[in-house]
């Protein structure tokens, strides 16, 4: 992996990615869907390397949603094997490049072998101070919010929390991405323009970049195009442009 190149101005601090289009990429080539997922792993590697090169501090990838379990069992099984193999192959290099790897989602729905790899990867890279890479696996945005609410209710039930103290900040800090700044930019490949139950809470103010490129074809130049788009956005958070101009003076 190359050293960070900070030449891009106004680079997003946190980029979240919905990697879509593996199946169509494979179909276009008369290949099985699994071949598309394999090609998708290469695009994941390219994207991580380029995010490091661009000095992006946080990258979050949607690898497998709670709803993806509805796919044919053979496809789900092959995807899980692919995740295990990819982790085994890539973890040392990620570690050498100081990537801190974290996973979010329902581990109780994942196979034991995968959970073991996840836990080993997280503990191996925990102290790394480079790119903070989060992989969402068996993840759903509604589940995340419901879990946070459940944890707060449990604390309230034992008298550890006054319900009157529950606010946006407390709920936000009970979510999977607690401590991680909200994504500045959401990239979705594959031509669809929806959030698909990804980081529902955290994406509240994210800029959205939808691309027709199928995930296995996602190239460095596509990430640069998304970052450049982000650089042209005016983020107002409810303010007016005039207020923002005045605050610059
Ligand atoms: C969406 O394409 C992709 C997935 C459900 C799986 C994503 C997995 C990878 C990119 C592989 C590697 C990931 C990691 C983190 C190692 P699709 O199958 O929904 O495509 P389609 O919409 O064209 O059918």
mmCIF file with all atom_site columns, C-alpha atoms in Angstrom, residues 143-158 160-161 166 173-176 178:
data_model
loop_
_atom_site.group_PDB
_atom_site.id
_atom_site.type_symbol
_atom_site.label_atom_id
_atom_site.label_alt_id
_atom_site.label_comp_id
_atom_site.label_asym_id
_atom_site.label_entity_id
_atom_site.label_seq_id
_atom_site.pdbx_PDB_ins_code
_atom_site.Cartn_x
_atom_site.Cartn_y
_atom_site.Cartn_z
_atom_site.occupancy
_atom_site.B_iso_or_equiv
_atom_site.pdbx_formal_charge
_atom_site.auth_seq_id
_atom_site.auth_comp_id
_atom_site.auth_asym_id
_atom_site.auth_atom_id
_atom_site.pdbx_PDB_model_num
ATOM 1  C CA . UNK A 1 143 ? -31.416 -3.648 14.104 1.00 0.00 ? 143 UNK A CA 1
ATOM 2  C CA . UNK A 1 144 ? -28.611 -1.284 15.157 1.00 0.00 ? 144 UNK A CA 1
ATOM 3  C CA . UNK A 1 145 ? -31.066 1.384  16.372 1.00 0.00 ? 145 UNK A CA 1
ATOM 4  C CA . UNK A 1 146 ? -33.294 -1.204 18.076 1.00 0.00 ? 146 UNK A CA 1
ATOM 5  C CA . UNK A 1 147 ? -30.288 -2.745 19.843 1.00 0.00 ? 147 UNK A CA 1
ATOM 6  C CA . UNK A 1 148 ? -29.180 0.670  21.079 1.00 0.00 ? 148 UNK A CA 1
ATOM 7  C CA . UNK A 1 149 ? -32.697 1.360  22.385 1.00 0.00 ? 149 UNK A CA 1
ATOM 8  C CA . UNK A 1 150 ? -32.821 -2.053 24.067 1.00 0.00 ? 150 UNK A CA 1
ATOM 9  C CA . UNK A 1 151 ? -29.480 -1.482 25.831 1.00 0.00 ? 151 UNK A CA 1
ATOM 10 C CA . UNK A 1 152 ? -30.639 1.907  27.124 1.00 0.00 ? 152 UNK A CA 1
ATOM 11 C CA . UNK A 1 153 ? -33.934 0.384  28.343 1.00 0.00 ? 153 UNK A CA 1
ATOM 12 C CA . UNK A 1 154 ? -31.995 -2.300 30.197 1.00 0.00 ? 154 UNK A CA 1
ATOM 13 C CA . UNK A 1 155 ? -29.929 0.354  31.935 1.00 0.00 ? 155 UNK A CA 1
ATOM 14 C CA . UNK A 1 156 ? -33.082 2.327  32.810 1.00 0.00 ? 156 UNK A CA 1
ATOM 15 C CA . UNK A 1 157 ? -34.761 -0.828 34.153 1.00 0.00 ? 157 UNK A CA 1
ATOM 16 C CA . UNK A 1 158 ? -31.983 -1.387 36.702 1.00 0.00 ? 158 UNK A CA 1
ATOM 17 C CA . UNK A 1 160 ? -28.609 3.031  35.966 1.00 0.00 ? 160 UNK A CA 1
ATOM 18 C CA . UNK A 1 161 ? -30.149 5.576  33.604 1.00 0.00 ? 161 UNK A CA 1
ATOM 19 C CA . UNK A 1 166 ? -32.032 9.734  26.667 1.00 0.00 ? 166 UNK A CA 1
ATOM 20 C CA . UNK A 1 173 ? -23.188 6.612  21.406 1.00 0.00 ? 173 UNK A CA 1
ATOM 21 C CA . UNK A 1 174 ? -25.009 3.300  21.908 1.00 0.00 ? 174 UNK A CA 1
ATOM 22 C CA . UNK A 1 175 ? -24.891 2.396  18.214 1.00 0.00 ? 175 UNK A CA 1
ATOM 23 C CA . UNK A 1 176 ? -22.371 0.123  16.503 1.00 0.00 ? 176 UNK A CA 1
ATOM 24 C CA . UNK A 1 178 ? -20.095 4.819  18.565 1.00 0.00 ? 178 UNK A CA 1
#
